[in-house]
Amino acid sequence: MDKASNPSSVSHGASNGASSSGNAAHLAFSAENERWFQKMLPQYPDREAALIPTLHRALNQFGALSEDVIHFVADKLELPISKVLAVISFYTMLKREPQGKYNVQVCRTLSCALMGAEELIAHLEKKLGIHLGETTPDGRFTLSTAECLASCGTAPVLQINVEELDENLTIEKVDSILARCH
Amino acid sequence: MDEVRLLKQNWYVPQAWNIDVYINQCNFGYRTAERVVKTMQPSAVTDLVKASGLRGRGGAGFPTGVKWGFVPKNINKPVYLINNADEGEPGTFKDRYIMELDPHMMIEGMIIAAYALGCHQAYVYIRGELKLAIERVQGAIDQCYAKGFLGKGIFGTSFDLDMIVHPGAGAYICGEETGLISSLEGKKGQPRLKPPFPAVVGVFGSPTIVNNTETLASLPYILEHGVEKYRQQGTEKSPGTKLFTVSGHVMKPGVYEIPLGFPLKDLIFNLCGGLKPGRTLKAVIPGGSSAPVLTAEEALKCTMDYESIAAAGSMLGSGAVIIMDDSTDMVWALANLSSFYAHESCGQCTPCREGTRWMDDIIHKFKRNQAELSDFDLLMDICDNMTGTTICALSDAAVMPVKSFVTKFRNEFEQHVRRV
C-alpha cells in the first residue's frame, strides 16, 4: 500500500470536519470492548493517543471501518472525522472495506521470497481463481501480500485474519490450510 | 565457538511467559528488578548501564546509558519509556521471539529502565500484525499487576509504574523512534526532525526514551551480574552478546545469540549448518535490508560487531543476516527490496516519496530487460539526492541496497539492459 496516495472521502454530514454526531447513534462497543476502553484510557494523557487501539477493537467488532464506524470512533474519542480518516488511510491494517471471511496475507519481502513466496502466491492465485487484492466471489477468501512479518527464519509464511502465523510453508501445507477454512 | 545463552536462557523453559514459571524456574524472576528498585539510586543504575557499554539493539547501536543521560534533570514533565517492539526491518525476527517466549525478562528490563529514568508510564509499542506477541506481553503485564510488580507502589515501595501494550497498525516507518512517537500519539506515523531529540521533547511533548526490545531485555543480566561479567563477552567497543536472525539460503535459519566479535563465516557454516548442498555463497546482507550488501568475499572476512561490519562498508544494524547463494538473481532480489521501500515511505519528504517510487520503477525496468545504459547514472543520481536530504533515515536506508547491489553486481544489471 502506498502511504502517500490519497484514497476516499466520507460524507461529513452537517458538521464539516468537526466532531460529528449523525450516523453513529446506534453503534456501541460490546461490553468487553467497553470495559477494555475504560481501563485503557487513563494510561494516556490525551484521548487522541487511544485512536489506533480503539480502531483495532472497532474493526474487530464491526468487520470494517465503514462510515458509521468511523463516526462512532470519532465521537467516542471526541476527534474530528478528518483525523480519523488520515490515520485510517496511513496504516495497512485499518481496512475500510469488508474483507473475505478469510483474509489470507502472504509475506512478500526478501527472506520469504528467497524461500519461494512467489511460487506460493502464484499457486494461491490459481487455486482461488483471483488476483492479489481481490476477494473470491463467494466471499470466503481475500488474498493479498504483507511486508516482512518478522518470521524470516521459518520462511515462507502467511497469516490469516491476523491470527497466528502459518510458517515453513510448502504448496501442500498451503492446500491443507485452505481446506480447513470453511 | 558456540552460542552463548544469556538473552535466550529462558526460551526453552516451558511456559516461561507464565509469571509463576518465570519467578520459580527462571532468571531473573523479578528479583533483580526488586533489588534495583529497593536498594539502588536511579542515577547509579544509569551509570552502571553506561559503564556496561550496552548499545541499542534496534539498529542504530547508540550507547543506551548515554541516551538515558540526555533526559533533562529537574524537569516538570513526566518522563515516558517506550519499548520499540515494532520489529519490521526485513530479515529481523528476534524481538518477536523475546515477546513470545520470555516477555517477563523484557518487562523486568523495562522496570529497571523506568526506575532509572524516573518514569511512571511505559508503553510497549508492538507491531499490530504480531498477535501472539501482543497476547503474551499484555498477559504478562496483567500478571505483573496482579502480583504488585506493576501499578501503584511496585514491590511494596513508593515507586509507581504503569505499563500497557500499544499496537501498531501496519507501517514499517513506525519503527523509527519519532515515527513511533507520532503513531503513539494517535497520528499518522510520520517522523519528526531531530533535534529536538525524544529524550528532551518526545511523546506528548515530554521527555521520552525509546529503547529496542532486545536492549531492554539485556538489562536484568547487566544489573544482576555487573559490568565486568557483561564485558567478558564481546569486544571492547561492542560488549556483550547479541541476537542475530539468520534467514535465506542456509540449512538452519533462526535466532542465534553470540558474543559480538563472532566470525560471520562461523555463524554461517558452523552454527547455521552452511549452505544447501551444491551451492556456493554469493552475497550476504549483514544487518537488515537497509544495510549495504556484502559480496561473499567481503562477508567471509567480517566479525559480527559494529566496527568490523562498518569497516567492510556496511552496518551491523538489527543483526538480520540474509544469506544469498549462487542461485540468486541479484536484479530480482533488489527489485523485491526497492518495492518494500516504495511501499513504506511515509510520503512526507519529496526526495523519499518520489525517489523510492522512481528507483523502484527503474529497477523493475531492469528486471523486465527494458533498462537503458543511462539508467545506471540516473539511479546513482537519485540516490545522491535521497541521501541526507530528508527528515528521517528511511530515504538513506532505501539507497543502501540500491547502491550496493548495482555497484557490486553490476554485470548482472548490465545483462538486463535493453538490447536495441
XYZ file of C-alpha atoms in Angstrom:
602
model
C 0.000 0.000 0.000
C 1.339 3.379 -0.974
C 1.168 5.607 2.087
C 1.382 8.781 0.055
C -1.694 8.066 -2.031
C -4.955 9.683 -1.227
C -7.972 7.433 -1.131
C -11.504 8.136 -0.318
C -13.975 10.527 1.066
C -16.579 10.190 3.733
C -19.626 12.391 3.994
C -19.236 14.845 6.782
C -22.939 15.351 7.320
C -23.666 18.733 8.722
C -20.533 19.200 10.713
C -17.796 19.879 8.135
C -14.951 18.095 9.838
C -15.801 18.862 13.432
C -16.968 16.043 15.701
C -19.989 14.515 14.035
C -22.967 13.054 15.798
C -25.191 11.954 12.913
C -24.897 8.374 11.772
C -23.337 6.689 14.757
C -26.113 6.872 17.333
C -26.980 3.180 17.019
C -23.452 1.763 17.321
C -21.903 0.733 20.612
C -18.927 -1.250 21.803
C -19.603 -4.719 23.159
C -19.475 -4.965 26.943
C -15.997 -6.462 26.769
C -14.718 -3.777 24.426
C -16.228 -1.034 26.555
C -14.568 -2.477 29.666
C -11.266 -2.541 27.802
C -11.794 1.036 26.589
C -12.428 2.450 30.072
C -9.443 0.597 31.524
C -7.073 1.646 28.729
C -7.956 5.324 28.515
C -6.343 6.566 31.773
C -2.929 5.316 30.593
C -2.826 8.091 28.014
C -2.750 11.808 28.896
C -4.502 12.558 25.617
C -7.596 10.850 24.157
C -6.184 11.082 20.655
C -3.493 8.551 21.616
C -6.189 5.928 22.090
C -7.244 6.206 18.433
C -5.346 3.299 16.899
C -6.080 0.802 19.708
C -9.745 1.848 19.539
C -9.850 1.479 15.748
C -8.419 -2.051 16.068
C -11.167 -3.001 18.506
C -13.847 -1.398 16.341
C -12.541 -3.160 13.239
C -12.559 -6.453 15.083
C -16.112 -5.964 16.337
C -17.750 -4.417 13.264
C -15.741 -6.142 10.498
C -14.839 -2.984 8.575
C -14.220 0.699 9.267
C -17.333 1.858 7.448
C -18.629 5.399 7.559
C -20.794 4.585 10.597
C -17.921 3.036 12.470
C -15.657 5.964 11.679
C -18.242 8.357 13.112
C -18.660 6.103 16.157
C -14.932 6.129 16.923
C -14.603 9.860 16.225
C -17.452 10.593 18.636
C -16.102 8.293 21.322
C -12.717 9.991 21.285
C -14.036 13.486 20.535
C -11.895 13.762 17.428
C -12.658 15.325 14.066
C -13.502 12.891 11.262
C -10.560 14.202 9.247
C -8.074 12.983 11.865
C -9.628 9.544 11.998
C -9.627 9.309 8.199
C -5.993 10.424 7.973
C -4.945 7.669 10.346
C -7.018 5.011 8.576
C -5.511 5.998 5.225
C -1.970 5.621 6.577
C -1.990 2.163 8.137
C -2.341 -1.078 6.146
C -4.240 -2.962 8.840
C -7.060 -0.430 9.137
C -9.411 -1.659 6.460
C -12.347 0.419 5.292
C -13.829 -2.310 3.102
C -15.028 -5.673 4.405
C -12.619 -8.493 3.689
C -13.431 -12.073 2.841
C -14.163 -14.447 5.683
C -10.501 -15.488 5.475
C -8.095 -12.659 4.807
C -5.010 -14.511 3.548
C -1.812 -12.447 3.616
C 1.432 -13.905 2.272
C 4.709 -12.239 3.224
C 6.431 -10.991 0.053
C 9.658 -9.481 1.418
C 13.146 -10.732 0.563
C 13.762 -13.589 3.022
C 10.389 -15.161 2.259
C 10.888 -14.524 -1.461
C 14.269 -16.293 -1.301
C 12.424 -19.304 0.124
C 9.691 -19.484 -2.515
C 6.987 -16.989 -1.532
C 6.355 -16.011 -5.167
C 5.563 -19.604 -6.114
C 3.140 -19.854 -3.208
C 1.424 -16.622 -4.235
C 1.088 -17.852 -7.820
C -0.335 -21.147 -6.558
C -2.860 -19.344 -4.342
C -3.952 -17.050 -7.161
C -4.525 -20.056 -9.392
C -6.240 -22.183 -6.754
C -8.560 -19.418 -5.562
C -9.130 -18.043 -9.043
C -8.389 -14.445 -8.002
C -5.522 -11.965 -8.241
C -3.772 -10.292 -5.330
C -6.032 -7.703 -3.739
C -9.225 -9.487 -4.767
C -11.881 -11.475 -2.904
C -13.418 -14.721 -4.143
C -16.995 -14.328 -5.460
C -18.379 -16.434 -2.583
C -16.771 -14.004 -0.112
C -14.658 -16.686 1.519
C -11.105 -15.602 0.696
C -9.313 -12.310 0.228
C -5.726 -12.680 -0.982
C -3.026 -10.089 -0.501
C 0.625 -9.716 0.357
C 2.141 -8.329 3.530
C 5.581 -6.831 4.046
C 8.027 -8.616 6.361
C 6.047 -10.409 9.087
C 9.097 -10.948 11.323
C 9.276 -14.707 10.777
C 12.133 -14.920 8.285
C 13.680 -17.959 9.993
C 10.604 -20.060 9.176
C 10.016 -18.612 5.706
C 7.862 -18.583 3.734
C 4.936 -17.595 5.934
C 1.370 -16.418 5.688
C -1.172 -15.023 8.115
C -4.937 -15.465 8.033
C -7.155 -12.833 9.694
C -4.152 -11.625 11.709
C -4.176 -14.778 13.763
C -1.088 -16.890 14.445
C 1.353 -17.178 11.575
C 1.466 -20.255 9.379
C 5.169 -20.962 8.913
C 7.562 -23.166 6.946
C 5.056 -23.279 4.115
C 5.001 -25.652 1.175
C 2.355 -25.977 -1.539
C 0.970 -28.997 0.317
C 0.758 -27.152 3.622
C -0.963 -24.199 1.970
C -3.536 -26.567 0.440
C -4.288 -28.160 3.777
C -4.589 -24.748 5.438
C -7.113 -23.670 2.798
C -9.017 -26.931 3.209
C -9.570 -26.105 6.886
C -11.130 -22.742 6.006
C -14.831 -23.425 5.631
C 32.794 -21.137 19.129
C 29.263 -21.717 20.211
C 26.068 -19.914 21.058
C 26.032 -18.173 24.449
C 22.595 -18.202 26.022
C 22.111 -15.152 28.200
C 19.212 -13.381 26.488
C 17.891 -16.752 25.343
C 18.326 -18.503 28.670
C 14.598 -18.903 29.382
C 13.431 -19.619 25.827
C 13.398 -23.389 26.351
C 11.713 -23.304 29.755
C 8.123 -24.369 29.022
C 5.625 -21.555 29.667
C 8.255 -19.034 30.736
C 5.659 -16.386 29.800
C 3.647 -17.548 32.812
C 4.762 -15.417 35.762
C 4.798 -18.287 38.252
C 7.166 -20.219 35.992
C 9.265 -17.082 35.480
C 9.546 -16.481 39.215
C 10.198 -20.072 40.266
C 12.184 -21.541 37.397
C 13.846 -18.675 35.561
C 16.406 -15.947 35.865
C 15.753 -13.287 36.864
C 12.338 -13.884 38.372
C 11.796 -10.149 39.052
C 14.252 -10.487 41.949
C 16.766 -8.290 40.125
C 14.242 -5.533 39.408
C 13.061 -5.661 43.026
C 16.603 -5.322 44.334
C 17.292 -2.416 41.967
C 14.143 -0.529 42.958
C 14.644 -1.156 46.657
C 18.369 -0.613 47.065
C 19.844 1.432 44.211
C 19.750 5.103 43.356
C 18.304 5.776 39.876
C 21.482 7.594 38.817
C 23.561 4.591 39.881
C 21.513 2.403 37.551
C 22.185 4.755 34.643
C 25.894 4.886 35.467
C 26.053 1.108 35.509
C 24.334 0.817 32.140
C 26.710 3.443 30.733
C 29.720 1.559 32.056
C 28.466 -1.707 30.588
C 28.752 -0.234 27.112
C 25.379 -1.693 26.083
C 24.461 -0.356 22.659
C 20.972 -0.067 21.224
C 19.973 -3.340 19.613
C 17.345 -1.955 17.250
C 19.739 -0.904 14.524
C 21.450 2.369 15.402
C 23.779 0.926 18.053
C 23.749 4.111 20.116
C 25.052 3.666 23.707
C 21.995 3.114 25.873
C 23.274 4.686 29.083
C 24.332 7.793 27.182
C 20.857 8.097 25.636
C 19.277 7.849 29.090
C 21.573 10.631 30.269
C 20.033 13.060 27.761
C 16.798 13.254 29.766
C 16.865 16.690 31.429
C 17.041 16.693 35.223
C 14.628 18.662 37.345
C 12.059 18.985 34.618
C 8.426 19.494 35.482
C 7.130 16.975 32.962
C 6.549 13.232 33.138
C 9.198 11.013 31.564
C 7.962 8.235 29.263
C 9.606 4.924 28.385
C 8.659 3.265 25.114
C 9.692 -0.272 24.245
C 10.109 -0.217 20.466
C 8.696 -3.627 19.607
C 7.697 -2.567 16.099
C 10.073 -5.097 14.561
C 9.858 -4.521 10.837
C 13.364 -4.456 9.334
C 13.293 -7.202 6.684
C 15.198 -10.219 7.939
C 14.658 -9.415 11.624
C 12.622 -11.617 13.948
C 14.431 -11.571 17.307
C 12.145 -9.216 19.236
C 9.122 -11.284 18.301
C 10.737 -14.358 19.873
C 11.596 -12.416 23.035
C 7.992 -11.270 23.352
C 6.516 -14.686 22.643
C 8.927 -16.818 24.671
C 10.237 -14.642 27.524
C 8.162 -11.455 27.880
C 8.870 -11.285 31.598
C 12.621 -10.774 31.174
C 11.777 -7.888 28.853
C 9.290 -6.412 31.338
C 11.797 -6.808 34.150
C 14.241 -4.834 31.998
C 11.602 -2.161 31.440
C 11.026 -1.844 35.190
C 14.758 -1.310 35.663
C 14.870 1.293 32.889
C 11.760 3.111 34.105
C 13.191 3.291 37.618
C 16.490 4.709 36.355
C 14.643 7.328 34.316
C 12.077 8.334 36.936
C 9.370 7.173 34.542
C 5.930 6.128 35.802
C 4.235 5.308 32.488
C 5.668 2.891 29.959
C 4.343 1.647 26.625
C 5.199 -1.456 24.677
C 4.589 -0.493 21.044
C 4.146 -3.840 19.259
C 3.670 -4.492 15.524
C -0.069 -4.830 15.008
C 0.448 -7.994 12.966
C 2.145 -9.872 15.818
C -0.953 -11.207 17.522
C 0.717 -13.829 19.718
C 3.358 -11.351 20.894
C 0.646 -8.840 21.812
C -1.281 -11.503 23.736
C 1.753 -12.818 25.590
C 3.083 -9.381 26.540
C -0.266 -7.966 27.662
C -0.898 -11.204 29.549
C 2.470 -10.894 31.256
C 1.754 -7.255 32.150
C -1.608 -8.235 33.643
C 0.121 -10.902 35.730
C 2.616 -8.309 36.982
C -0.187 -6.003 38.081
C -1.806 -8.899 39.949
C 1.423 -9.556 41.835
C 2.146 -5.894 42.578
C 5.177 -5.752 40.268
C 3.410 -3.039 38.270
C 0.893 -0.401 39.309
C 0.894 1.679 42.476
C 3.897 1.148 44.737
C 5.670 -1.712 42.959
C 7.322 -4.371 45.143
C 5.828 -2.545 48.123
C 7.892 0.599 47.500
C 6.633 4.106 46.775
C 7.582 3.823 43.087
C 4.537 3.722 40.781
C 4.775 2.262 37.280
C 2.010 1.747 34.758
C 2.564 -0.175 31.563
C 0.368 -1.064 28.603
C 0.710 -2.650 25.181
C 0.036 -0.205 22.361
C -0.436 -1.900 18.974
C 0.850 -0.612 15.683
C -1.344 -0.930 12.616
C 0.930 -1.827 9.713
C 3.641 0.722 8.944
C 7.386 -0.013 8.850
C 8.136 3.664 9.445
C 6.729 3.363 12.965
C 9.898 1.517 13.887
C 11.664 4.869 13.535
C 11.533 6.366 17.022
C 9.889 9.674 16.089
C 7.508 7.920 13.674
C 6.609 5.645 16.570
C 6.036 8.648 18.810
C 3.705 10.211 16.240
C 1.841 6.918 15.946
C 1.558 6.522 19.717
C 0.002 9.977 19.854
C -2.746 8.693 17.538
C -1.465 10.261 14.346
C -0.011 9.073 11.060
C 3.388 7.606 11.874
C 5.361 10.369 10.212
C 8.793 11.061 11.702
C 9.921 14.372 13.091
C 13.079 16.416 12.804
C 15.813 15.779 15.366
C 16.817 17.879 17.290
C 14.849 18.161 19.480
C 15.635 14.563 20.424
C 12.927 12.478 22.073
C 14.863 12.464 25.355
C 14.086 16.177 25.573
C 10.836 16.513 23.602
C 9.169 13.190 22.837
C 5.696 11.748 23.153
C 3.019 14.141 24.411
C 5.708 16.858 24.382
C 7.546 15.171 27.239
C 10.990 13.614 27.670
C 10.848 10.126 26.201
C 13.273 7.262 25.936
C 12.602 4.828 23.096
C 14.587 1.605 23.512
C 14.529 -1.556 21.419
C 13.010 -4.721 22.906
C 16.311 -6.601 22.968
C 18.092 -3.644 24.565
C 15.587 -3.634 27.430
C 15.721 -7.428 27.783
C 19.515 -7.111 28.172
C 19.201 -5.071 31.364
C 18.411 -7.724 34.018
C 21.629 -9.590 33.216
C 23.715 -6.429 33.431
C 22.149 -5.327 36.705
C 22.418 -8.802 38.203
C 25.945 -9.722 37.159
C 27.576 -6.334 36.778
C 29.699 -4.592 34.231
C 32.787 -6.784 34.405
C 30.930 -10.008 33.811
C 28.896 -8.464 30.984
C 32.028 -7.185 29.280
C 33.632 -10.642 29.384
C 31.618 -11.273 26.221
C 32.023 -9.283 23.067
C 34.646 -6.712 22.150
C 35.913 -3.507 23.720
C 33.661 -1.262 21.640
C 30.844 -3.779 21.183
C 30.489 -5.577 24.516
C 28.006 -8.292 25.357
C 26.041 -10.761 23.323
C 23.511 -10.047 20.612
C 20.685 -11.924 18.948
C 21.313 -12.451 15.239
C 18.485 -13.607 12.999
C 19.734 -15.638 10.056
C 17.491 -16.306 7.073
C 17.687 -17.110 3.393
C 19.764 -19.861 1.846
C 21.148 -21.624 4.934
C 20.360 -25.070 6.312
C 19.423 -23.884 9.807
C 17.905 -20.394 9.758
C 16.849 -18.984 13.121
C 17.784 -16.753 16.066
C 21.337 -17.185 17.333
C 22.818 -15.484 20.384
C 26.538 -14.944 20.012
C 29.113 -12.661 21.584
C 29.827 -9.616 19.473
C 33.027 -10.241 17.538
C 31.988 -13.740 16.440
C 33.246 -14.525 12.914
C 30.493 -14.331 10.305
C 31.831 -17.387 8.489
C 31.464 -19.449 11.678
C 27.909 -18.203 12.093
C 27.014 -19.294 8.561
C 28.980 -22.520 8.222
C 29.015 -23.826 11.805
C 26.006 -22.603 13.748
C 23.693 -22.342 10.729
C 24.828 -25.573 9.117
C 26.166 -23.989 5.958
C 24.531 -23.629 2.596
C 22.251 -26.020 0.751
C 24.031 -28.957 -0.933
C 25.880 -27.987 -4.083
C 25.542 -24.243 -3.525
C 28.138 -21.516 -3.042
C 27.829 -18.263 -1.145
C 27.110 -15.264 -3.344
C 26.073 -12.360 -1.109
C 25.251 -11.527 2.498
C 23.187 -8.692 3.909
C 24.630 -8.441 7.438
C 22.202 -6.198 9.324
C 18.754 -6.000 7.783
C 17.743 -4.845 4.313
C 18.860 -1.259 4.995
C 22.476 -2.422 5.346
C 24.617 -2.473 2.187
C 25.030 -5.959 0.738
C 28.414 -7.660 1.020
C 29.902 -9.995 -1.579
C 30.803 -13.462 -0.331
C 34.456 -12.485 -0.277
C 33.786 -9.374 1.812
C 31.438 -11.206 4.167
C 33.798 -14.047 4.982
C 36.362 -11.580 6.370
C 33.937 -9.963 8.837
C 33.294 -10.460 12.513
C 29.844 -9.703 13.873
C 30.395 -6.410 15.643
C 29.634 -2.785 14.815
C 33.230 -1.894 13.911
C 34.097 -4.807 11.642
C 30.921 -4.565 9.582
C 31.308 -0.780 9.309
C 34.888 -1.244 8.121
C 33.549 -3.539 5.404
C 31.268 -0.714 4.242
C 28.031 -1.992 5.764
C 26.183 -1.916 9.105
C 25.523 -4.393 11.918
C 22.076 -2.802 12.136
C 19.376 -5.034 13.558
C 21.584 -8.109 13.239
C 19.433 -9.621 10.494
C 21.727 -11.748 8.347
C 20.238 -12.619 4.949
C 22.168 -15.265 3.030
C 22.005 -15.472 -0.762
C 23.591 -18.347 -2.634
C 24.598 -18.611 -6.282
C 21.020 -19.378 -7.358
C 20.007 -15.799 -6.546
C 19.229 -13.319 -9.293
C 20.508 -10.074 -7.773
C 18.326 -7.881 -10.004
C 15.253 -9.794 -8.832
C 16.403 -9.516 -5.195
C 16.951 -5.766 -5.428
C 13.549 -5.304 -7.081
C 11.999 -7.065 -4.092
C 13.634 -4.601 -1.692
C 13.034 -1.465 -3.757
C 9.320 -2.277 -3.758
C 9.425 -2.615 0.013
C 10.822 0.893 0.492
C 8.449 2.381 -2.078
C 5.522 0.880 -0.145
C 6.801 2.008 3.226
C 7.805 5.618 2.548
C 5.558 7.782 4.727
C 5.347 10.397 1.966
C 6.402 13.469 3.945
C 9.642 14.308 2.177
C 9.829 14.758 -1.570
C 13.213 13.042 -2.124
C 11.954 9.881 -0.387
C 8.358 9.867 -1.586
C 9.351 10.410 -5.199
C 12.758 8.762 -5.050
C 11.694 5.392 -3.627
C 8.965 5.094 -6.251
C 11.256 6.252 -9.063
C 14.082 3.866 -8.105
C 11.591 1.010 -7.858
C 10.290 1.790 -11.359
C 13.811 1.849 -12.819
C 14.870 -1.373 -11.086
C 11.755 -3.085 -12.397
C 12.721 -1.849 -15.852
C 15.989 -3.761 -15.385
C 14.007 -6.795 -14.256
C 11.952 -6.663 -17.459
C 15.096 -6.204 -19.622
C 13.835 -2.742 -20.535
C 16.521 -0.594 -18.892
C 18.799 1.820 -20.734
C 22.537 2.222 -20.067
C 21.769 5.749 -18.909
C 19.635 4.272 -16.092
C 22.791 3.409 -14.150
C 23.774 7.057 -13.818
C 20.159 8.068 -13.242
C 19.879 5.621 -10.334
C 23.040 6.922 -8.720
C 21.862 10.489 -9.209
C 18.557 9.719 -7.497
C 20.452 8.016 -4.669
C 22.597 11.100 -4.128
C 19.509 13.296 -3.955
C 17.922 10.972 -1.411
C 20.874 10.886 0.987
C 20.925 13.305 3.914
C 18.052 15.319 2.460
C 15.102 14.054 4.467
C 13.548 14.195 7.919
C 14.376 10.578 8.729
C 16.719 7.852 7.563
C 14.274 5.735 5.545
C 15.427 7.590 2.461
C 19.079 6.821 3.231
C 18.103 3.253 4.072
C 16.370 2.773 0.717
C 19.523 3.970 -1.024
C 21.809 1.427 0.677
C 20.646 -1.712 -1.118
C 20.324 0.094 -4.458
C 23.846 1.493 -4.429
C 25.475 -1.667 -3.114
C 23.635 -4.165 -5.313
C 24.104 -2.174 -8.525
C 27.776 -1.436 -7.806
C 28.858 -4.878 -6.616
C 26.756 -6.925 -9.065
C 26.874 -4.524 -11.989
C 27.458 -7.279 -14.538
C 24.044 -8.803 -13.735
C 22.330 -5.455 -14.164
C 24.168 -4.879 -17.448
C 22.773 -8.136 -18.759
C 19.276 -6.737 -18.232
C 19.854 -3.614 -20.323
C 17.535 -3.412 -23.314
C 19.031 -4.791 -26.489
C 18.193 -2.492 -29.389
